[in-house]
Each structure stands twice: as structure tokens, then as C-alpha cells.
Amino acid sequence: MSDPTQLQSEVGEESRDVNAAKGWHPPSAPAPRDRGLGPFPRLILRGATVIDGTGAPPWGPVDIVIENERITALVNVGTPHKPIDPKRRPGPGDHEIDCHGKFVTPGFVDAHAHIGTPYHAMSGIVPPADYIYRLWLAHGVTTVREMGAMGGLGWTLEQRELSAANKIAAPRMIVHSVFPAVNDRVKTIHTPEQGREWVRKLAARGADGIKFFGAPPAIMQAALDEAAQLGLRSGCHHAQMAVTRVNALKSARWGLTSSEHYYGLPEALFEDRVVQSFPTDYNYSDEYYRFAAAGQTFMQAAQPGSAKWRQVMDSFLELGHTFVPTFNIYDANRDLMRARRADWHDQYTWKAVWKYFQPQRGGHGAYWYRWSTTNEIEWKQNYRLWMQFINEYKNQGGRVCAGSDSGFIYQIYGFGFIRELELLQEAGFHPIEVLRAATSQSAALLGIDDDTGSIDVQKRADLLIHNQNPLTDFKLLFGTGAMRLNDETAQVEWQRCLETTIKSGVVYDTAELLADVRNMVRDSWAGDPDGERPPLGGSPAGSPCDDGQAAP
């Protein structure tokens, strides 16, 4: 696209302006923070078992001392199953939380997230920013890498600053803007020098990085070079419209920080072709064809253990490249019915988001109008190969990070991030490795690992308090809880482990945040006939999906 109105956009506002012309606008701004306590001059978490996010095993009991927004002491106060000697404990705090028998982990870092998507406006009023932020915080997400700033760079930077000052209840934000140089999207950059100039202006506006969808090779190479000189990080969704010329390995050699999703990786593994085997009637603008064919790419690539497979993996390792697979966002391609009937939709999915998920042409991620058993089987095979590469890459020292990309394809904020943790475990990650990918590794990708991502003295107090060990079952982290049978009562219960999210020293009650979201969603459906609501799916009696009842 090269419409004159787009050419006049300020750097970082191109997507916003194109969407505004369609009547699509960013989420409404959040209210001033009315949730959370603190930060306190001296906050102490007493008697916790700590899982620090570095890959170390749990240890404790520990008293964690937080002064304002920073961890100032980690005090080993005893031995499990023995009384704690009060003399070993740090002095009293202004506020204390009893964490005996509980587990404390770092706050999660969602390495691929969006503060809403303008596409939701196709189906009604887009959810407010508070809906998204509270779902993130309720699921332990204390930092997000905003990959695109689709609501406009200016608006997103304003959100970043409000969050940094704890003026809104929201995660910390690292902001990447879309590089407008792909034909089927916004295209205002046509030469390498224009690309360099755009990057310079983006840096001057205060962005943290760039989100690419690809670009003509000379332009992308120039932009990545300029970004490196200015200290901007980068991620790329290697879209099919550009991947033949620049796959993930080529862009990594030019300095790309991370590859997002799976795009560009199988193309780097091709050894008997250059272009994937597109059907003769393929049209990229028809998303059924786009995503059906995408589920075949790894099956057309070099196989695990082959010389090509090892060569490509070694090259990525030598470059220190990072993968953010976002397994979550394509999960519905493997089992559409499961994704449609997820326990949380009826109480936690905003009206316009739910309607947007339904089969429709012209949107993004709503390509279910002819999805088939064959499509699902191919995607399951695709995942098997994709997951094997990602797990082997991690095993050989490569960095893999947890990102959700929620807001599309039946995945919603917060819940989708926890699903990503499950899928990393499915790929072969030990639960401690999953936690590491979701905390310290993602913080390192964002360049903020000296500030957050692990539990260390002088790090920011981004912490989660769990009433059970989350490593035993990531389902306990879902806002709905995990279904369990109480053998004493013979009744089904829904257990949820994440009680408290601490972001920059502010203490949030996750049950309160979830109740806020349920109320927002209920209001979004006011006046609509029940037949248009998400299906309940036969949730058992006592489920937190029942009206008005939260998981304990």
C-alpha cells in the first residue's frame, strides 16, 4: 500500500493511521490505578520457597525484603520442616505477607504481546486497555514486549510511561513499532536510506525496538544495521510475502535479535526447494490457504538430525539468535474444537473479541470457514518437528523465550501465556526450563535482565506468590483454575495457585483482578441474546465459570 495519507504518517504511527481510516481505533485508555497496595518503604515476604527463574531448583524458607520497588535482601531463615529461629529473620516491615508453605517466582515476561488489536473493531467495541492489563497481571505477567504498537507509537509510549510510574495497573512495557515496508501491509519505505532514516526517527521518538514482517533485502539489511548502531532491538515475523528473499537465518546474520513464531525457520531448512510447495490455487490474502499451507512447511524442510538440520542450528547458535515460538497462538490449528470450548471463554472473553474469533473473511485469524481434519493432522505433524527444533536449540545453549501473541485465533490475554508454558513443556522443556524461558531468558531478550526476570538483590520487585508449586502443573496458573476431585468430599473443585502478583513493589490480589474482568465481560454482553454467547461446554457444578463464582 502506498496511499498518500500513509506517506504522511509520523514514524511509528503508520499502522494507527491506516486502521483509523477504517474506523478501527486503539483500546480506550485505562483508568488511574485503583487496584494494588504499595509500593511500601519496606515489604517483607516471610518464609517463602523461592524458584528464582535462573534454572536453579527451589530453595527455602526465605524472607524476601523489598524496599520501595527493589529487592534488598534474600535471607535464608532455616531448614524445611524445622522451626524457624526468629533471630535469623530480618526486622519488621511496613507490610508483611505470610508466605510459609508458599512459593515465590519472578513475574512473567511475555516476549510477544499486543495491547489489543484494531481488528476486533470489525465485530464491535474493542476491549478497553484495563481488560487486557488486568488479565495479564492476574496471570502473573509483569512485563510485556509490545510487538507492533498497532494503536500508534505515541499512545503506546504513553502507556509505557504510566505503567513505569505505577499510575495504571499494568505490566511494564517494552515497545517495538512495525517497520512499514511490505506490500500487503503498510508500505512507506522504498529505499535503504529511507529505511535508515525511519529507524533514526523511531529511536528519537523513544521506541525500544522494531517489529519486522520482512522487507526487500537491501532495505531490511540497512534497517537492521542502523538499529544496531542505535541500540534498538528487533524481532521479525518472516511473512510469506517476504520470506523467500529473507528467511530467519539470513536476517539473523544481519543482526536480527529474534525470530517470532515459526515463519522463516523451515524456509532456512529447505534443501530441495527454495519456495514451499504452494497449491496452484493458493492466494495469500485468503487466510484459509495461508494457514493451511503454513501447516506443511516443516514437513517440506530438512529432517531432524540431517546435515542441513545441524548446519542451520549451529549457525543460529553461533549468531546468538533468539526464538520466540509463540506455540500458543497456532494451537487452535491442531484442535479447533478444544480452543473454541476452552473453560475461560464464557466468563473472560470480551464480546467483540469472541465475535471476531468466529469464521469470517477479511479479518485476521478467523479462517475457520473450511478447517478440516486434514488441516489439523498436518499442523500436529508440523508442531512435532517445530517443537523438536526449538527444544534441541535450547538444549544446545540457544535462547528460547515465552511469548503468547494473544488476541487472535481463540486465544485471550493471560490465559494464552499460561498455555504457552504448557506447550513449551510439551516441546520437551523441564518445568524449571519453562519458567526460565518465561522469566530470565525473556528479560535478557528485552535487554532488561539487570532489572528484572529473576529473584536477586537489587532487582525490581516483580514477584508472584503461589499457594502451590506451579511447576507441578501449569494449569494451576489459569485464571479459571484447574479441575480437581476432592477425595474427602467427592466433589469437583477448581484450584488456582497464583494468589498475588507484585509488579514494581505494588501488591495485586489476582482474585480481585479476575473479578474485575468478569464484570467487564458481563457488561460487554449486556443486551445480547444468550445464543450469541460463548458455549459453556458443560462445565461441572462449582466451576469458576459459573456466574459470580471465582476460583479459590
Short mmCIF file of N, CA and C in Angstrom, two decimals, residues 355-427:
data_model
loop_
_atom_site.label_atom_id
_atom_site.label_comp_id
_atom_site.label_asym_id
_atom_site.label_seq_id
_atom_site.Cartn_x
_atom_site.Cartn_y
_atom_site.Cartn_z
N LYS A 355 -16.75 -12.55 19.07
CA LYS A 355 -17.39 -12.49 17.74
C LYS A 355 -16.34 -12.42 16.64
N TYR A 356 -15.25 -11.74 16.93
CA TYR A 356 -14.18 -11.64 15.93
C TYR A 356 -13.54 -13.00 15.67
N PHE A 357 -13.49 -13.86 16.68
CA PHE A 357 -12.89 -15.19 16.52
C PHE A 357 -13.68 -16.08 15.56
N GLN A 358 -14.96 -15.78 15.36
CA GLN A 358 -15.80 -16.67 14.56
C GLN A 358 -15.41 -16.61 13.08
N PRO A 359 -15.73 -17.66 12.32
CA PRO A 359 -15.32 -17.68 10.90
C PRO A 359 -15.80 -16.44 10.16
N GLN A 360 -14.87 -15.76 9.51
CA GLN A 360 -15.22 -14.59 8.71
C GLN A 360 -14.08 -14.31 7.75
N ARG A 361 -14.41 -13.73 6.64
CA ARG A 361 -13.39 -13.34 5.67
C ARG A 361 -13.05 -11.87 5.87
N GLY A 362 -11.79 -11.54 5.61
CA GLY A 362 -11.37 -10.16 5.70
C GLY A 362 -10.71 -9.77 6.99
N GLY A 363 -10.77 -10.64 7.99
CA GLY A 363 -10.10 -10.36 9.25
C GLY A 363 -8.74 -11.04 9.29
N HIS A 364 -8.27 -11.29 10.49
CA HIS A 364 -7.00 -11.99 10.66
C HIS A 364 -7.17 -13.04 11.74
N GLY A 365 -6.92 -14.30 11.38
CA GLY A 365 -7.03 -15.38 12.34
C GLY A 365 -8.43 -15.91 12.52
N ALA A 366 -9.30 -15.72 11.54
CA ALA A 366 -10.69 -16.20 11.63
C ALA A 366 -11.01 -17.05 10.41
N TYR A 367 -10.09 -17.93 10.07
CA TYR A 367 -10.11 -18.67 8.79
C TYR A 367 -10.76 -20.04 8.91
N TRP A 368 -11.75 -20.16 9.82
CA TRP A 368 -12.30 -21.48 10.12
C TRP A 368 -13.41 -21.89 9.18
N TYR A 369 -13.62 -21.17 8.10
CA TYR A 369 -14.78 -21.44 7.25
C TYR A 369 -14.66 -22.76 6.48
N ARG A 370 -13.49 -23.41 6.51
CA ARG A 370 -13.40 -24.75 5.91
C ARG A 370 -12.30 -25.58 6.55
N TRP A 371 -11.98 -25.31 7.81
CA TRP A 371 -10.90 -26.02 8.50
C TRP A 371 -11.28 -27.49 8.66
N SER A 372 -10.32 -28.37 8.41
CA SER A 372 -10.65 -29.79 8.28
C SER A 372 -9.78 -30.67 9.17
N THR A 373 -10.17 -31.94 9.25
CA THR A 373 -9.36 -32.94 9.94
C THR A 373 -7.96 -32.99 9.37
N THR A 374 -7.85 -32.96 8.04
CA THR A 374 -6.53 -33.00 7.40
C THR A 374 -5.69 -31.81 7.82
N ASN A 375 -6.28 -30.62 7.87
CA ASN A 375 -5.54 -29.44 8.32
C ASN A 375 -4.99 -29.65 9.74
N GLU A 376 -5.81 -30.19 10.61
CA GLU A 376 -5.38 -30.38 12.00
C GLU A 376 -4.27 -31.42 12.09
N ILE A 377 -4.37 -32.49 11.33
CA ILE A 377 -3.33 -33.52 11.36
C ILE A 377 -2.01 -32.95 10.85
N GLU A 378 -2.07 -32.18 9.78
CA GLU A 378 -0.84 -31.59 9.25
C GLU A 378 -0.21 -30.64 10.26
N TRP A 379 -1.04 -29.87 10.96
CA TRP A 379 -0.49 -28.96 11.96
C TRP A 379 0.10 -29.72 13.15
N LYS A 380 -0.49 -30.84 13.52
CA LYS A 380 0.10 -31.65 14.59
C LYS A 380 1.47 -32.16 14.18
N GLN A 381 1.60 -32.60 12.94
CA GLN A 381 2.91 -33.05 12.46
C GLN A 381 3.89 -31.88 12.38
N ASN A 382 3.38 -30.73 11.97
CA ASN A 382 4.21 -29.52 11.91
C ASN A 382 4.75 -29.16 13.29
N TYR A 383 3.87 -29.21 14.29
CA TYR A 383 4.29 -28.90 15.65
C TYR A 383 5.36 -29.87 16.14
N ARG A 384 5.21 -31.15 15.82
CA ARG A 384 6.18 -32.14 16.30
C ARG A 384 7.59 -31.78 15.85
N LEU A 385 7.74 -31.41 14.57
CA LEU A 385 9.05 -31.05 14.03
C LEU A 385 9.52 -29.69 14.56
N TRP A 386 8.62 -28.76 14.59
CA TRP A 386 8.93 -27.41 15.08
C TRP A 386 9.39 -27.47 16.54
N MET A 387 8.62 -28.18 17.36
CA MET A 387 8.99 -28.30 18.77
C MET A 387 10.32 -29.01 18.95
N GLN A 388 10.61 -29.99 18.10
CA GLN A 388 11.88 -30.70 18.23
C GLN A 388 13.05 -29.76 17.97
N PHE A 389 12.92 -28.91 16.95
CA PHE A 389 14.00 -27.96 16.67
C PHE A 389 14.18 -27.00 17.84
N ILE A 390 13.08 -26.46 18.35
CA ILE A 390 13.16 -25.47 19.43
C ILE A 390 13.75 -26.10 20.69
N ASN A 391 13.34 -27.32 21.01
CA ASN A 391 13.87 -27.98 22.21
C ASN A 391 15.36 -28.28 22.06
N GLU A 392 15.76 -28.78 20.89
CA GLU A 392 17.18 -29.05 20.66
C GLU A 392 17.99 -27.76 20.72
N TYR A 393 17.43 -26.69 20.19
CA TYR A 393 18.13 -25.41 20.22
C TYR A 393 18.39 -24.98 21.66
N LYS A 394 17.35 -25.12 22.49
CA LYS A 394 17.52 -24.81 23.92
C LYS A 394 18.57 -25.72 24.55
N ASN A 395 18.53 -27.00 24.24
CA ASN A 395 19.46 -27.95 24.84
C ASN A 395 20.91 -27.65 24.49
N GLN A 396 21.13 -27.04 23.33
CA GLN A 396 22.49 -26.73 22.90
C GLN A 396 22.92 -25.31 23.29
N GLY A 397 22.14 -24.67 24.13
CA GLY A 397 22.53 -23.36 24.65
C GLY A 397 21.85 -22.18 24.01
N GLY A 398 20.95 -22.42 23.05
CA GLY A 398 20.24 -21.32 22.41
C GLY A 398 19.16 -20.74 23.31
N ARG A 399 18.86 -19.48 23.08
CA ARG A 399 17.85 -18.81 23.90
C ARG A 399 16.48 -18.93 23.27
N VAL A 400 15.53 -19.42 24.05
CA VAL A 400 14.12 -19.55 23.65
C VAL A 400 13.30 -18.82 24.71
N CYS A 401 12.36 -18.01 24.26
CA CYS A 401 11.57 -17.19 25.18
C CYS A 401 10.08 -17.48 25.03
N ALA A 402 9.34 -17.16 26.07
CA ALA A 402 7.90 -17.40 26.10
C ALA A 402 7.16 -16.15 25.64
N GLY A 403 6.37 -16.30 24.59
CA GLY A 403 5.53 -15.21 24.10
C GLY A 403 4.20 -15.77 23.68
N SER A 404 3.13 -15.01 23.86
CA SER A 404 1.79 -15.57 23.64
C SER A 404 1.11 -15.09 22.37
N ASP A 405 1.31 -13.82 21.97
CA ASP A 405 0.64 -13.24 20.79
C ASP A 405 -0.88 -13.30 20.90
N SER A 406 -1.42 -13.29 22.10
CA SER A 406 -2.86 -13.47 22.29
C SER A 406 -3.67 -12.31 21.71
N GLY A 407 -4.96 -12.61 21.52
CA GLY A 407 -5.88 -11.66 20.90
C GLY A 407 -6.37 -12.12 19.56
N PHE A 408 -5.85 -13.26 19.11
CA PHE A 408 -6.23 -13.86 17.84
C PHE A 408 -6.52 -15.35 18.07
N ILE A 409 -7.21 -15.97 17.12
CA ILE A 409 -7.29 -17.43 16.99
C ILE A 409 -7.72 -18.11 18.30
N TYR A 410 -8.74 -17.57 18.93
CA TYR A 410 -9.34 -18.13 20.15
C TYR A 410 -8.42 -18.07 21.36
N GLN A 411 -7.39 -17.26 21.33
CA GLN A 411 -6.50 -17.13 22.49
C GLN A 411 -6.67 -15.73 23.08
N ILE A 412 -6.87 -15.68 24.39
CA ILE A 412 -7.04 -14.38 25.04
C ILE A 412 -5.90 -14.12 26.02
N TYR A 413 -5.80 -12.87 26.38
CA TYR A 413 -4.68 -12.37 27.15
C TYR A 413 -4.56 -13.09 28.50
N GLY A 414 -3.35 -13.33 28.94
CA GLY A 414 -3.11 -14.01 30.21
C GLY A 414 -3.27 -15.50 30.08
N PHE A 415 -4.46 -15.96 29.74
CA PHE A 415 -4.70 -17.39 29.55
C PHE A 415 -3.77 -17.94 28.47
N GLY A 416 -3.61 -17.18 27.39
CA GLY A 416 -2.75 -17.64 26.30
C GLY A 416 -1.30 -17.77 26.72
N PHE A 417 -0.85 -16.89 27.62
CA PHE A 417 0.53 -17.00 28.09
C PHE A 417 0.74 -18.28 28.89
N ILE A 418 -0.22 -18.61 29.74
CA ILE A 418 -0.10 -19.86 30.51
C ILE A 418 -0.14 -21.06 29.58
N ARG A 419 -0.96 -20.98 28.54
CA ARG A 419 -0.98 -22.07 27.55
C ARG A 419 0.40 -22.20 26.89
N GLU A 420 1.08 -21.08 26.66
CA GLU A 420 2.43 -21.14 26.09
C GLU A 420 3.38 -21.92 27.01
N LEU A 421 3.24 -21.75 28.30
CA LEU A 421 4.07 -22.50 29.23
C LEU A 421 3.81 -24.00 29.09
N GLU A 422 2.54 -24.37 28.97
CA GLU A 422 2.21 -25.79 28.78
C GLU A 422 2.84 -26.33 27.50
N LEU A 423 2.81 -25.54 26.44
CA LEU A 423 3.30 -26.01 25.15
C LEU A 423 4.82 -26.08 25.13
N LEU A 424 5.50 -25.22 25.84
CA LEU A 424 6.95 -25.36 25.97
C LEU A 424 7.29 -26.65 26.70
N GLN A 425 6.49 -26.99 27.71
CA GLN A 425 6.71 -28.27 28.38
C GLN A 425 6.44 -29.43 27.42
N GLU A 426 5.40 -29.32 26.62
CA GLU A 426 5.13 -30.35 25.61
C GLU A 426 6.31 -30.50 24.65
N ALA A 427 6.96 -29.40 24.33
CA ALA A 427 8.10 -29.44 23.41
C ALA A 427 9.30 -30.18 23.99
#
